[in-house]
PDB file of C-alpha atoms and ligand atoms in Angstrom:
ATOM      1  CA  MET A   6      -0.100   0.108   0.167  1.00  0.00           C
ATOM      2  CA  THR A   7       1.649   3.362  -0.768  1.00  0.00           C
ATOM      3  CA  THR A   8       2.071   6.121   1.344  1.00  0.00           C
ATOM      4  CA  ILE A   9       0.799   9.919   1.121  1.00  0.00           C
ATOM      5  CA  ASP A  10       2.701  11.016   3.800  1.00  0.00           C
ATOM      6  CA  ASN A  11       6.229   9.258   4.706  1.00  0.00           C
ATOM      7  CA  LEU A  12       4.591   8.309   8.006  1.00  0.00           C
ATOM      8  CA  PRO A  13       4.326   4.547   8.435  1.00  0.00           C
ATOM      9  CA  PRO A  14       1.412   2.687   6.616  1.00  0.00           C
ATOM     10  CA  LEU A  15      -1.637   2.112   8.553  1.00  0.00           C
ATOM     11  CA  LYS A  16      -1.145  -1.454   9.273  1.00  0.00           C
ATOM     12  CA  ILE A  17       1.919  -0.724  10.853  1.00  0.00           C
ATOM     13  CA  VAL A  18       0.322   2.179  13.141  1.00  0.00           C
ATOM     14  CA  ILE A  19      -2.247  -0.422  14.075  1.00  0.00           C
ATOM     15  CA  GLU A  20       0.370  -2.831  15.362  1.00  0.00           C
ATOM     16  CA  THR A  21       2.521  -0.671  16.786  1.00  0.00           C
ATOM     17  CA  HIS A  22      -0.427   0.698  19.158  1.00  0.00           C
ATOM     18  CA  ASN A  23      -1.977  -2.252  19.430  1.00  0.00           C
ATOM     19  CA  LEU A  24      -5.167  -0.920  17.875  1.00  0.00           C
ATOM     20  CA  ARG A  25      -7.536  -4.027  17.591  1.00  0.00           C
ATOM     21  CA  ALA A  26     -10.711  -2.748  16.768  1.00  0.00           C
ATOM     22  CA  ARG A  27     -13.641  -2.642  19.091  1.00  0.00           C
ATOM     23  CA  LYS A  28     -17.231  -3.497  17.945  1.00  0.00           C
ATOM     24  CA  SER A  29     -18.561  -0.948  20.604  1.00  0.00           C
ATOM     25  CA  LEU A  30     -17.217   1.975  19.335  1.00  0.00           C
ATOM     26  CA  GLY A  31     -18.151   1.367  15.764  1.00  0.00           C
ATOM     27  CA  GLN A  32     -14.322   0.845  14.567  1.00  0.00           C
ATOM     28  CA  ASN A  33     -14.010  -0.391  10.879  1.00  0.00           C
ATOM     29  CA  PHE A  34     -10.709   1.639   9.459  1.00  0.00           C
ATOM     30  CA  LEU A  35      -9.625   2.449   6.354  1.00  0.00           C
ATOM     31  CA  LEU A  36      -6.000   1.480   5.490  1.00  0.00           C
ATOM     32  CA  ASP A  37      -5.761   2.311   1.992  1.00  0.00           C
ATOM     33  CA  LEU A  38      -4.146   5.981   2.251  1.00  0.00           C
ATOM     34  CA  ASN A  39      -5.057   6.316  -1.361  1.00  0.00           C
ATOM     35  CA  LEU A  40      -8.885   5.450  -0.594  1.00  0.00           C
ATOM     36  CA  THR A  41      -9.028   7.996   2.393  1.00  0.00           C
ATOM     37  CA  SER A  42      -7.078  10.958  -0.092  1.00  0.00           C
ATOM     38  CA  LYS A  43     -10.085  10.318  -2.457  1.00  0.00           C
ATOM     39  CA  ILE A  44     -12.822  10.533   0.119  1.00  0.00           C
ATOM     40  CA  ALA A  45     -10.811  13.870   1.297  1.00  0.00           C
ATOM     41  CA  ARG A  46     -11.535  15.398  -2.084  1.00  0.00           C
ATOM     42  CA  GLN A  47     -15.017  14.420  -2.125  1.00  0.00           C
ATOM     43  CA  ALA A  48     -15.362  17.308   0.458  1.00  0.00           C
ATOM     44  CA  GLY A  49     -14.216  20.037  -2.600  1.00  0.00           C
ATOM     45  CA  GLU A  50     -11.723  23.070  -2.007  1.00  0.00           C
ATOM     46  CA  LEU A  51      -9.743  22.305   1.400  1.00  0.00           C
ATOM     47  CA  LYS A  52      -7.142  24.950   1.387  1.00  0.00           C
ATOM     48  CA  ASN A  53      -8.293  27.774   3.217  1.00  0.00           C
ATOM     49  CA  VAL A  54     -10.957  25.529   5.153  1.00  0.00           C
ATOM     50  CA  ASP A  55     -10.796  24.085   8.438  1.00  0.00           C
ATOM     51  CA  ILE A  56     -12.269  20.805   8.749  1.00  0.00           C
ATOM     52  CA  LEU A  57     -13.819  18.652  11.734  1.00  0.00           C
ATOM     53  CA  GLU A  58     -13.529  15.310  11.839  1.00  0.00           C
ATOM     54  CA  ILE A  59     -15.652  12.688  13.942  1.00  0.00           C
ATOM     55  CA  GLY A  60     -13.542   9.189  14.976  1.00  0.00           C
ATOM     56  CA  PRO A  61     -10.114   9.550  13.342  1.00  0.00           C
ATOM     57  CA  GLY A  62      -9.308   6.404  14.528  1.00  0.00           C
ATOM     58  CA  PRO A  63      -5.524   5.519  13.592  1.00  0.00           C
ATOM     59  CA  GLY A  64      -5.887   8.444  11.510  1.00  0.00           C
ATOM     60  CA  GLY A  65      -6.166   7.154   7.544  1.00  0.00           C
ATOM     61  CA  LEU A  66      -9.140   9.896   6.630  1.00  0.00           C
ATOM     62  CA  THR A  67      -6.982  12.585   9.064  1.00  0.00           C
ATOM     63  CA  ARG A  68      -3.925  11.727   6.654  1.00  0.00           C
ATOM     64  CA  GLY A  69      -5.813  12.332   3.306  1.00  0.00           C
ATOM     65  CA  LEU A  70      -7.330  15.509   4.551  1.00  0.00           C
ATOM     66  CA  LEU A  71      -3.856  16.960   5.843  1.00  0.00           C
ATOM     67  CA  SER A  72      -2.356  15.787   2.633  1.00  0.00           C
ATOM     68  CA  GLU A  73      -4.855  17.235   0.146  1.00  0.00           C
ATOM     69  CA  GLY A  74      -4.087  20.747   1.781  1.00  0.00           C
ATOM     70  CA  ALA A  75      -6.780  20.934   4.407  1.00  0.00           C
ATOM     71  CA  ARG A  76      -6.271  24.209   6.509  1.00  0.00           C
ATOM     72  CA  LYS A  77      -6.713  23.002  10.062  1.00  0.00           C
ATOM     73  CA  VAL A  78      -8.072  19.267  11.123  1.00  0.00           C
ATOM     74  CA  LEU A  79      -9.903  19.559  14.571  1.00  0.00           C
ATOM     75  CA  ALA A  80     -10.417  15.437  15.218  1.00  0.00           C
ATOM     76  CA  ILE A  81     -12.680  14.330  18.229  1.00  0.00           C
ATOM     77  CA  GLU A  82     -12.044  10.782  19.034  1.00  0.00           C
ATOM     78  CA  LYS A  83     -13.393   8.879  22.270  1.00  0.00           C
ATOM     79  CA  ASP A  84     -10.637   5.854  21.985  1.00  0.00           C
ATOM     80  CA  ALA A  85      -7.626   6.774  24.240  1.00  0.00           C
ATOM     81  CA  ARG A  86      -5.715   4.127  22.704  1.00  0.00           C
ATOM     82  CA  CYS A  87      -5.883   6.053  19.327  1.00  0.00           C
ATOM     83  CA  LEU A  88      -4.072   9.454  20.427  1.00  0.00           C
ATOM     84  CA  PRO A  89      -0.253   8.170  20.700  1.00  0.00           C
ATOM     85  CA  ALA A  90      -0.918   7.488  16.856  1.00  0.00           C
ATOM     86  CA  LEU A  91      -2.361  10.639  15.959  1.00  0.00           C
ATOM     87  CA  GLU A  92       0.308  12.781  17.636  1.00  0.00           C
ATOM     88  CA  GLU A  93       2.930  11.321  14.921  1.00  0.00           C
ATOM     89  CA  ILE A  94       0.342  12.695  12.389  1.00  0.00           C
ATOM     90  CA  SER A  95       0.337  15.872  14.502  1.00  0.00           C
ATOM     91  CA  ASN A  96       4.074  16.444  14.795  1.00  0.00           C
ATOM     92  CA  LYS A  97       4.392  15.892  11.027  1.00  0.00           C
ATOM     93  CA  TYR A  98       1.997  18.527  10.108  1.00  0.00           C
ATOM     94  CA  PRO A  99       2.632  21.311  12.679  1.00  0.00           C
ATOM     95  CA  GLY A 100      -0.130  23.765  13.831  1.00  0.00           C
ATOM     96  CA  ARG A 101      -2.329  21.711  11.461  1.00  0.00           C
ATOM     97  CA  LEU A 102      -3.988  18.596  13.242  1.00  0.00           C
ATOM     98  CA  GLU A 103      -5.849  19.304  16.863  1.00  0.00           C
ATOM     99  CA  VAL A 104      -6.999  16.057  18.577  1.00  0.00           C
ATOM    100  CA  VAL A 105      -9.694  15.992  21.176  1.00  0.00           C
ATOM    101  CA  ARG A 106     -10.391  12.959  23.260  1.00  0.00           C
ATOM    102  CA  GLY A 107     -13.719  12.956  24.013  1.00  0.00           C
ATOM    103  CA  ASP A 108     -17.599  12.049  22.887  1.00  0.00           C
ATOM    104  CA  ALA A 109     -18.759  13.820  19.351  1.00  0.00           C
ATOM    105  CA  LEU A 110     -22.219  13.831  21.118  1.00  0.00           C
ATOM    106  CA  ASP A 111     -21.429  15.958  24.260  1.00  0.00           C
ATOM    107  CA  PHE A 112     -18.726  18.158  22.161  1.00  0.00           C
ATOM    108  CA  ASN A 113     -19.312  21.831  20.960  1.00  0.00           C
ATOM    109  CA  PRO A 114     -16.552  21.981  18.467  1.00  0.00           C
ATOM    110  CA  LEU A 115     -17.162  25.587  17.386  1.00  0.00           C
ATOM    111  CA  VAL A 116     -14.490  27.435  19.560  1.00  0.00           C
ATOM    112  CA  TYR A 117     -11.829  25.697  18.043  1.00  0.00           C
ATOM    113  CA  LEU A 118     -12.789  26.533  14.337  1.00  0.00           C
ATOM    114  CA  ASN A 119     -12.753  28.992  12.037  1.00  0.00           C
ATOM    115  CA  ALA A 120     -15.463  29.647   9.045  1.00  0.00           C
ATOM    116  CA  PRO A 121     -15.618  28.019   6.316  1.00  0.00           C
ATOM    117  CA  ILE A 122     -15.793  24.863   8.092  1.00  0.00           C
ATOM    118  CA  ARG A 123     -16.370  21.526   6.623  1.00  0.00           C
ATOM    119  CA  VAL A 124     -17.361  17.867   8.602  1.00  0.00           C
ATOM    120  CA  VAL A 125     -15.620  15.076   7.086  1.00  0.00           C
ATOM    121  CA  ALA A 126     -15.816  11.530   8.690  1.00  0.00           C
ATOM    122  CA  ASN A 127     -15.831   8.067   8.512  1.00  0.00           C
ATOM    123  CA  LEU A 128     -18.473   8.007  11.414  1.00  0.00           C
ATOM    124  CA  PRO A 129     -18.953   5.350  13.919  1.00  0.00           C
ATOM    125  CA  TYR A 130     -22.140   3.665  12.716  1.00  0.00           C
ATOM    126  CA  ASN A 131     -23.719   3.781  16.297  1.00  0.00           C
ATOM    127  CA  VAL A 132     -23.635   7.671  16.879  1.00  0.00           C
ATOM    128  CA  GLY A 133     -23.974   8.218  12.874  1.00  0.00           C
ATOM    129  CA  THR A 134     -27.498   9.333  12.468  1.00  0.00           C
ATOM    130  CA  GLU A 135     -28.001  10.977  15.361  1.00  0.00           C
ATOM    131  CA  LEU A 136     -24.960  13.495  14.496  1.00  0.00           C
ATOM    132  CA  LEU A 137     -26.595  13.956  11.278  1.00  0.00           C
ATOM    133  CA  VAL A 138     -29.768  14.874  12.258  1.00  0.00           C
ATOM    134  CA  ARG A 139     -28.142  17.466  14.947  1.00  0.00           C
ATOM    135  CA  TRP A 140     -26.184  18.984  12.194  1.00  0.00           C
ATOM    136  CA  LEU A 141     -29.046  19.150   9.981  1.00  0.00           C
ATOM    137  CA  THR A 142     -31.348  20.766  12.708  1.00  0.00           C
ATOM    138  CA  PRO A 143     -30.103  23.652  13.966  1.00  0.00           C
ATOM    139  CA  GLU A 144     -32.764  26.387  14.965  1.00  0.00           C
ATOM    140  CA  ASP A 145     -30.851  28.875  12.385  1.00  0.00           C
ATOM    141  CA  TRP A 146     -29.913  28.458   8.666  1.00  0.00           C
ATOM    142  CA  PRO A 147     -27.161  28.465   7.393  1.00  0.00           C
ATOM    143  CA  PRO A 148     -25.097  26.087   9.870  1.00  0.00           C
ATOM    144  CA  PHE A 149     -21.934  26.225  11.232  1.00  0.00           C
ATOM    145  CA  TRP A 150     -20.947  24.163   8.128  1.00  0.00           C
ATOM    146  CA  LYS A 151     -20.369  24.420   4.549  1.00  0.00           C
ATOM    147  CA  SER A 152     -20.423  20.830   3.672  1.00  0.00           C
ATOM    148  CA  LEU A 153     -20.824  17.305   5.187  1.00  0.00           C
ATOM    149  CA  THR A 154     -18.715  14.630   3.628  1.00  0.00           C
ATOM    150  CA  LEU A 155     -19.669  11.528   5.767  1.00  0.00           C
ATOM    151  CA  MET A 156     -19.814   7.701   5.367  1.00  0.00           C
ATOM    152  CA  PHE A 157     -22.786   5.847   6.215  1.00  0.00           C
ATOM    153  CA  GLN A 158     -24.372   2.306   5.709  1.00  0.00           C
ATOM    154  CA  ARG A 159     -25.142   1.984   2.345  1.00  0.00           C
ATOM    155  CA  GLU A 160     -28.850   1.463   3.751  1.00  0.00           C
ATOM    156  CA  VAL A 161     -28.688   4.841   5.428  1.00  0.00           C
ATOM    157  CA  ALA A 162     -27.364   6.733   2.402  1.00  0.00           C
ATOM    158  CA  GLU A 163     -30.115   5.663   0.398  1.00  0.00           C
ATOM    159  CA  ARG A 164     -32.472   6.960   2.888  1.00  0.00           C
ATOM    160  CA  ILE A 165     -30.810  10.429   3.097  1.00  0.00           C
ATOM    161  CA  VAL A 166     -31.131  10.901  -0.826  1.00  0.00           C
ATOM    162  CA  ALA A 167     -34.376   8.824  -1.381  1.00  0.00           C
ATOM    163  CA  THR A 168     -37.318  10.696  -3.224  1.00  0.00           C
ATOM    164  CA  PRO A 169     -41.112  10.112  -2.940  1.00  0.00           C
ATOM    165  CA  GLY A 170     -42.647   7.015  -3.509  1.00  0.00           C
ATOM    166  CA  SER A 171     -39.774   4.907  -2.875  1.00  0.00           C
ATOM    167  CA  LYS A 172     -39.682   2.585   0.336  1.00  0.00           C
ATOM    168  CA  ALA A 173     -36.245   4.624   1.960  1.00  0.00           C
ATOM    169  CA  TYR A 174     -38.011   7.912   1.847  1.00  0.00           C
ATOM    170  CA  GLY A 175     -38.613   9.435   4.979  1.00  0.00           C
ATOM    171  CA  ARG A 176     -37.987  11.657   7.897  1.00  0.00           C
ATOM    172  CA  LEU A 177     -34.244  11.451   6.866  1.00  0.00           C
ATOM    173  CA  SER A 178     -34.793  12.220   3.385  1.00  0.00           C
ATOM    174  CA  ILE A 179     -37.180  15.244   3.942  1.00  0.00           C
ATOM    175  CA  MET A 180     -34.511  16.910   6.795  1.00  0.00           C
ATOM    176  CA  ALA A 181     -31.403  16.325   4.293  1.00  0.00           C
ATOM    177  CA  GLN A 182     -33.039  17.527   1.077  1.00  0.00           C
ATOM    178  CA  TRP A 183     -34.945  20.592   2.662  1.00  0.00           C
ATOM    179  CA  ARG A 184     -31.984  22.507   3.868  1.00  0.00           C
ATOM    180  CA  SER A 185     -29.303  20.623   1.981  1.00  0.00           C
ATOM    181  CA  ASP A 186     -28.187  19.225  -1.456  1.00  0.00           C
ATOM    182  CA  PRO A 187     -27.079  15.505  -0.611  1.00  0.00           C
ATOM    183  CA  LYS A 188     -25.543  13.275  -3.106  1.00  0.00           C
ATOM    184  CA  ILE A 189     -23.961   9.752  -3.217  1.00  0.00           C
ATOM    185  CA  VAL A 190     -20.738  10.388  -4.309  1.00  0.00           C
ATOM    186  CA  MET A 191     -18.794   7.011  -3.246  1.00  0.00           C
ATOM    187  CA  SER A 192     -19.522   3.369  -2.740  1.00  0.00           C
ATOM    188  CA  LEU A 193     -17.179   1.090  -0.771  1.00  0.00           C
ATOM    189  CA  GLN A 194     -17.484  -2.838  -0.493  1.00  0.00           C
ATOM    190  CA  PRO A 195     -17.034  -4.187   3.019  1.00  0.00           C
ATOM    191  CA  ASP A 196     -13.616  -5.530   2.378  1.00  0.00           C
ATOM    192  CA  ALA A 197     -12.205  -1.715   1.960  1.00  0.00           C
ATOM    193  CA  PHE A 198     -12.593  -1.632   6.040  1.00  0.00           C
ATOM    194  CA  THR A 199     -10.625  -3.890   8.435  1.00  0.00           C
ATOM    195  CA  PRO A 200     -12.300  -5.750   9.893  1.00  0.00           C
ATOM    196  CA  PRO A 201     -14.954  -5.648   7.131  1.00  0.00           C
ATOM    197  CA  PRO A 202     -18.556  -4.766   8.348  1.00  0.00           C
ATOM    198  CA  LYS A 203     -21.357  -6.933   7.089  1.00  0.00           C
ATOM    199  CA  VAL A 204     -23.066  -4.361   4.991  1.00  0.00           C
ATOM    200  CA  SER A 205     -21.678  -1.841   2.258  1.00  0.00           C
ATOM    201  CA  SER A 206     -21.044   1.681   2.880  1.00  0.00           C
ATOM    202  CA  ALA A 207     -21.516   4.831   0.906  1.00  0.00           C
ATOM    203  CA  VAL A 208     -20.121   8.403   1.350  1.00  0.00           C
ATOM    204  CA  VAL A 209     -22.626  11.331   0.901  1.00  0.00           C
ATOM    205  CA  HIS A 210     -21.842  14.765  -0.297  1.00  0.00           C
ATOM    206  CA  PHE A 211     -24.026  17.611   1.505  1.00  0.00           C
ATOM    207  CA  GLU A 212     -23.672  21.122   0.827  1.00  0.00           C
ATOM    208  CA  ALA A 213     -25.598  23.715   2.708  1.00  0.00           C
ATOM    209  CA  LEU A 214     -27.997  25.596   0.863  1.00  0.00           C
ATOM    210  CA  PRO A 215     -28.084  29.433   1.735  1.00  0.00           C
ATOM    211  CA  GLU A 216     -31.293  29.070   2.946  1.00  0.00           C
ATOM    212  CA  PRO A 217     -34.128  26.191   2.955  1.00  0.00           C
ATOM    213  CA  ARG A 218     -35.677  25.014  -0.183  1.00  0.00           C
ATOM    214  CA  PHE A 219     -39.001  25.832   0.911  1.00  0.00           C
ATOM    215  CA  LYS A 220     -40.256  28.321   4.069  1.00  0.00           C
ATOM    216  CA  ALA A 221     -40.826  26.053   7.041  1.00  0.00           C
ATOM    217  CA  ASN A 222     -40.407  26.200  10.882  1.00  0.00           C
ATOM    218  CA  MET A 223     -37.859  23.511  11.852  1.00  0.00           C
ATOM    219  CA  GLN A 224     -39.646  22.054  14.822  1.00  0.00           C
ATOM    220  CA  VAL A 225     -43.075  21.846  12.830  1.00  0.00           C
ATOM    221  CA  LEU A 226     -41.656  20.477   9.773  1.00  0.00           C
ATOM    222  CA  ASN A 227     -39.485  17.788  11.737  1.00  0.00           C
ATOM    223  CA  SER A 228     -42.210  16.687  14.086  1.00  0.00           C
ATOM    224  CA  LEU A 229     -44.860  16.472  11.457  1.00  0.00           C
ATOM    225  CA  VAL A 230     -42.474  14.118   9.398  1.00  0.00           C
ATOM    226  CA  SER A 231     -41.436  12.342  12.300  1.00  0.00           C
ATOM    227  CA  THR A 232     -45.203  11.508  13.357  1.00  0.00           C
ATOM    228  CA  ALA A 233     -46.146  10.932   9.207  1.00  0.00           C
ATOM    229  CA  PHE A 234     -43.056   8.443   9.200  1.00  0.00           C
ATOM    230  CA  ASN A 235     -43.592   6.825  12.301  1.00  0.00           C
ATOM    231  CA  GLN A 236     -47.196   5.343  10.693  1.00  0.00           C
ATOM    232  CA  ARG A 237     -45.919   5.318   7.298  1.00  0.00           C
ATOM    233  CA  ARG A 238     -48.543   2.744   6.360  1.00  0.00           C
ATOM    234  CA  LYS A 239     -51.374   4.412   7.683  1.00  0.00           C
ATOM    235  CA  MET A 240     -53.273   7.320   5.602  1.00  0.00           C
ATOM    236  CA  LEU A 241     -52.087  10.924   6.516  1.00  0.00           C
ATOM    237  CA  ARG A 242     -55.717  11.654   7.913  1.00  0.00           C
ATOM    238  CA  SER A 243     -55.340   9.000  10.458  1.00  0.00           C
ATOM    239  CA  ALA A 244     -51.406   9.274  11.017  1.00  0.00           C
ATOM    240  CA  LEU A 245     -51.660  12.837  11.451  1.00  0.00           C
ATOM    241  CA  LYS A 246     -54.881  13.243  13.446  1.00  0.00           C
ATOM    242  CA  MET A 247     -52.992  13.965  17.022  1.00  0.00           C
ATOM    243  CA  ILE A 248     -50.902  17.115  15.581  1.00  0.00           C
ATOM    244  CA  SER A 249     -54.223  19.035  14.783  1.00  0.00           C
ATOM    245  CA  PRO A 250     -57.954  18.044  15.047  1.00  0.00           C
ATOM    246  CA  ASP A 251     -59.010  19.576  11.442  1.00  0.00           C
ATOM    247  CA  ILE A 252     -56.147  17.736   9.787  1.00  0.00           C
ATOM    248  CA  GLU A 253     -58.005  16.900   7.105  1.00  0.00           C
ATOM    249  CA  ASP A 254     -58.676  20.293   5.863  1.00  0.00           C
ATOM    250  CA  ARG A 255     -55.303  21.291   6.567  1.00  0.00           C
ATOM    251  CA  LEU A 256     -54.180  18.430   4.386  1.00  0.00           C
ATOM    252  CA  LYS A 257     -56.359  19.674   1.369  1.00  0.00           C
ATOM    253  CA  ILE A 258     -55.031  23.463   1.814  1.00  0.00           C
ATOM    254  CA  ALA A 259     -51.287  21.988   1.514  1.00  0.00           C
ATOM    255  CA  GLY A 260     -52.724  20.301  -1.359  1.00  0.00           C
ATOM    256  CA  ILE A 261     -52.331  16.545  -0.162  1.00  0.00           C
ATOM    257  CA  LYS A 262     -54.756  13.993  -0.402  1.00  0.00           C
ATOM    258  CA  PRO A 263     -56.195  13.270   2.940  1.00  0.00           C
ATOM    259  CA  THR A 264     -55.935   9.343   2.325  1.00  0.00           C
ATOM    260  CA  ASP A 265     -52.336   9.530   1.007  1.00  0.00           C
ATOM    261  CA  ARG A 266     -49.579   7.932   2.540  1.00  0.00           C
ATOM    262  CA  ALA A 267     -46.667   9.787   3.701  1.00  0.00           C
ATOM    263  CA  GLU A 268     -44.283   8.205   1.485  1.00  0.00           C
ATOM    264  CA  LYS A 269     -46.098   9.890  -1.186  1.00  0.00           C
ATOM    265  CA  VAL A 270     -45.820  13.182  -0.594  1.00  0.00           C
ATOM    266  CA  SER A 271     -43.227  15.729  -1.306  1.00  0.00           C
ATOM    267  CA  LEU A 272     -40.802  17.820   0.441  1.00  0.00           C
ATOM    268  CA  GLU A 273     -42.583  20.810  -1.024  1.00  0.00           C
ATOM    269  CA  SER A 274     -45.964  19.742   0.454  1.00  0.00           C
ATOM    270  CA  PHE A 275     -44.709  18.773   4.061  1.00  0.00           C
ATOM    271  CA  CYS A 276     -43.588  22.040   4.302  1.00  0.00           C
ATOM    272  CA  ALA A 277     -46.900  23.615   2.878  1.00  0.00           C
ATOM    273  CA  LEU A 278     -48.719  21.496   5.662  1.00  0.00           C
ATOM    274  CA  ALA A 279     -46.028  22.528   8.022  1.00  0.00           C
ATOM    275  CA  ARG A 280     -46.752  26.390   7.049  1.00  0.00           C
ATOM    276  CA  ASN A 281     -50.405  25.753   7.584  1.00  0.00           C
ATOM    277  CA  ILE A 282     -49.934  23.787  10.842  1.00  0.00           C
ATOM    278  CA  GLU A 283     -48.056  26.909  12.465  1.00  0.00           C
ATOM    279  CA  SER A 284     -50.337  29.393  11.175  1.00  0.00           C
ATOM    280  CA  GLU A 285     -52.866  27.834  13.655  1.00  0.00           C
TER     281      GLU A 285
HETATM  282  N1  SAM B 326     -11.673   7.584  10.630  1.00  0.00           N
HETATM  283  C1  SAM B 326     -11.097   6.375  10.732  1.00  0.00           C
HETATM  284  C2  SAM B 326     -11.056   5.545   9.477  1.00  0.00           C
HETATM  285  O1  SAM B 326     -11.565   5.758   8.713  1.00  0.00           O
HETATM  286  O2  SAM B 326     -10.412   4.669   9.392  1.00  0.00           O
HETATM  287  C3  SAM B 326     -12.020   5.539  12.160  1.00  0.00           C
HETATM  288  C4  SAM B 326     -13.347   5.259  11.660  1.00  0.00           C
HETATM  289  S1  SAM B 326     -14.272   4.239  12.497  1.00  0.00           S
HETATM  290  C5  SAM B 326     -15.520   3.901  11.529  1.00  0.00           C
HETATM  291  C6  SAM B 326     -15.195   5.574  13.904  1.00  0.00           C
HETATM  292  C7  SAM B 326     -14.265   5.838  14.725  1.00  0.00           C
HETATM  293  O3  SAM B 326     -15.008   7.041  15.724  1.00  0.00           O
HETATM  294  C8  SAM B 326     -13.445   5.167  15.661  1.00  0.00           C
HETATM  295  O4  SAM B 326     -12.239   5.604  15.495  1.00  0.00           O
HETATM  296  C9  SAM B 326     -13.893   5.282  17.252  1.00  0.00           C
HETATM  297  O5  SAM B 326     -13.075   5.099  18.217  1.00  0.00           O
HETATM  298  C10 SAM B 326     -14.774   6.294  16.922  1.00  0.00           C
HETATM  299  N2  SAM B 326     -16.225   6.853  17.793  1.00  0.00           N
HETATM  300  C11 SAM B 326     -16.628   6.014  17.896  1.00  0.00           C
HETATM  301  N3  SAM B 326     -17.962   6.922  18.768  1.00  0.00           N
HETATM  302  C12 SAM B 326     -17.631   8.119  18.798  1.00  0.00           C
HETATM  303  C13 SAM B 326     -17.897   9.061  19.733  1.00  0.00           C
HETATM  304  N4  SAM B 326     -19.183   9.222  20.413  1.00  0.00           N
HETATM  305  N5  SAM B 326     -17.240  10.131  19.443  1.00  0.00           N
HETATM  306  C14 SAM B 326     -16.077  10.703  18.972  1.00  0.00           C
HETATM  307  N6  SAM B 326     -15.219   9.277  18.430  1.00  0.00           N
HETATM  308  C15 SAM B 326     -15.815   8.039  18.130  1.00  0.00           C
END
């Protein structure tokens, strides 16, 4: 395997620091630095950009980001065993890599970063969706990030980019496509990872839109689509009846047939319904 930075190959790093992957931390490492550099390039221009990376592990993607020219990488890692390996990378790129040991779910990275900020991560599967939903649902828009370039299980990636009428279409599709432009930019087979996970993976790149595609209150839209898709087999007039007693009229005003199911309704129509509910 080629190296991109004169640091030891990742296989050696893992052996030297005894980084046996732990399932409880969602550890499936990428060892091919050509591949991690390719993922880094999917994020777009990196030269004058700060990067937030969640879960650097032994540092494969971190090295890809730095060798591709990222101005600064802030890497948040829960597993203390990875810190010595990450320190070696930091020494190789003075002043450009800051590593924080912590849980990404409890950590505010903004004090460490300057705009423009891109988020790039081979996310731990156990917290990936939760982090994504947080990044997509701040009260104010535009968010702190300019883009997200994230590895997911293929099935999650398909839910993010799904369109009405498909089984994968749901809350994640709506919340992602309302305020950003998500695209699957790479597909990876299990053997790209060590150890290989059971399922295929995909990298999704999201560009934040300057403003949401359609006007709606985030809280109202989020709770509306959660309720609608929690009972996705029910007709909307019954799935949404706890949201408003006159939901049938509201659906009609929003241009939605009360007998339709959530998976048929477009993002634009959900936003129209959210506006109508808010105007109560
Ligand atoms: N970036 C590395 C790579 O591509 O080889 C490792 C990716 S591995 C899928 C996920 C990483 O996230 C692991 O290093 C794991 O220890 C770390 N991790 C798991 N849960 C975390 C959390 N809550 N906060 C921060 N890091 C976490």
